[in-house]
Short mmCIF file of C-alpha atoms in Angstrom, two decimals:
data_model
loop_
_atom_site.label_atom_id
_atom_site.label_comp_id
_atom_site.label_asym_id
_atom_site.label_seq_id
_atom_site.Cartn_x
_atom_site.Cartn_y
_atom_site.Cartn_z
CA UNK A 809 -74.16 13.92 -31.44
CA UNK A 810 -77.53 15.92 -31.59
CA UNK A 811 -77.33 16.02 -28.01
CA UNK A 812 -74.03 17.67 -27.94
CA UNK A 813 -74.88 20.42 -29.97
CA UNK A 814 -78.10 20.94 -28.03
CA UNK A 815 -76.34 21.66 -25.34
CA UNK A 816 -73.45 23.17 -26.57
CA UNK A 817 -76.09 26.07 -27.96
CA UNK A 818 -77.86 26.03 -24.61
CA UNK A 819 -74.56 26.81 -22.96
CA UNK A 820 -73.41 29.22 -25.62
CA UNK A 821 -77.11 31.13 -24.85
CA UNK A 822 -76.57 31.12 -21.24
CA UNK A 823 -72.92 32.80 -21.58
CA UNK A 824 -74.33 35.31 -24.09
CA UNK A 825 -77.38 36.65 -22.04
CA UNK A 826 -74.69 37.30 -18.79
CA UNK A 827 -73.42 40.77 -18.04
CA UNK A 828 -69.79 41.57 -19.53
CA UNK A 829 -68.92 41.93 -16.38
CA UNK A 830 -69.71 37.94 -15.71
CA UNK A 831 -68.92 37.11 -19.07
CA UNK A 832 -65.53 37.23 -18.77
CA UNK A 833 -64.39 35.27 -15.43
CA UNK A 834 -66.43 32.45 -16.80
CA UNK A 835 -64.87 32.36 -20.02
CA UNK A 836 -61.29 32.80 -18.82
CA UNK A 837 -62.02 29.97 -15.68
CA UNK A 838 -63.18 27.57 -18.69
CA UNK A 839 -60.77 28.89 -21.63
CA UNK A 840 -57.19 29.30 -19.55
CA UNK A 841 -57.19 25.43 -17.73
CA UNK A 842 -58.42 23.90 -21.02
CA UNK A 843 -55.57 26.17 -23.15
CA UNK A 844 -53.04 25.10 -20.88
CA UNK A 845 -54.24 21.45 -21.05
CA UNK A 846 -53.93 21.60 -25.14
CA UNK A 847 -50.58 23.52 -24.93
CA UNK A 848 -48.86 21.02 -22.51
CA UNK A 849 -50.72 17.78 -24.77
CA UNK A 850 -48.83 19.54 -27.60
CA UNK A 851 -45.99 20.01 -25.87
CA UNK A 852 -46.11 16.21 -24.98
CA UNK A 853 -46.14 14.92 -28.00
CA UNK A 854 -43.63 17.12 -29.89
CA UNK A 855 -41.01 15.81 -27.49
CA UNK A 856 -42.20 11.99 -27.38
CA UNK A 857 -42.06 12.76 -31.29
CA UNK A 858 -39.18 14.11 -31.26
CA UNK A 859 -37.52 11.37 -29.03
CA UNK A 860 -38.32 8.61 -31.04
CA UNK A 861 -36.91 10.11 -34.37
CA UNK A 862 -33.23 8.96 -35.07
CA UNK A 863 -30.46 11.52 -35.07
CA UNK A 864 -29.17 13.20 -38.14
CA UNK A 865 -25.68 11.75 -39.02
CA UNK A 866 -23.49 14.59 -38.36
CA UNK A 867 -21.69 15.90 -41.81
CA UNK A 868 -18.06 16.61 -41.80
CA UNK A 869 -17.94 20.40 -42.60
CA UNK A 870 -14.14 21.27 -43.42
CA UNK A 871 -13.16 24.37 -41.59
CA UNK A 872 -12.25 27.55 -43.49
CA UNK A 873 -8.23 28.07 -44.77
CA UNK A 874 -7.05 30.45 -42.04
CA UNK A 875 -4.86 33.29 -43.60
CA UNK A 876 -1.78 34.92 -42.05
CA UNK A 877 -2.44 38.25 -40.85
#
């Protein structure tokens, strides 16, 4: 894992020492595809999880006395 964080803070260095200007394509070419990949993973799973859950038994709500206008 040493590795990793070697050159995750050789990376981080690089991105820091670019102009603003550069700065921000780069970040949003790596941070929108890799947001969009976690959002839709999320997404996928929420509905697999919510697929596989049995339904609520439906309770038998009496309806209101109606009054005569």
């Amino acid at each position: 894992m040493d590795w990793l964080a070697q050159w995750w803070d050789g990376v981080e260095l690089w991105l820091v020492q670019l102009p603003v200007a550069l700065q921000f394509p780069v970040v949003m070419v790596v941070i929108l595809p890799l947001c969009l990949g976690v959002a839709r993973l999320i997404d996928r799973v929420a509905d697999w999880g919510a697929k596989d859950t049995p339904a609520a038994p439906e309770a038998d709500i009496p309806e209101p006395e109606k009054v005569p206008a």
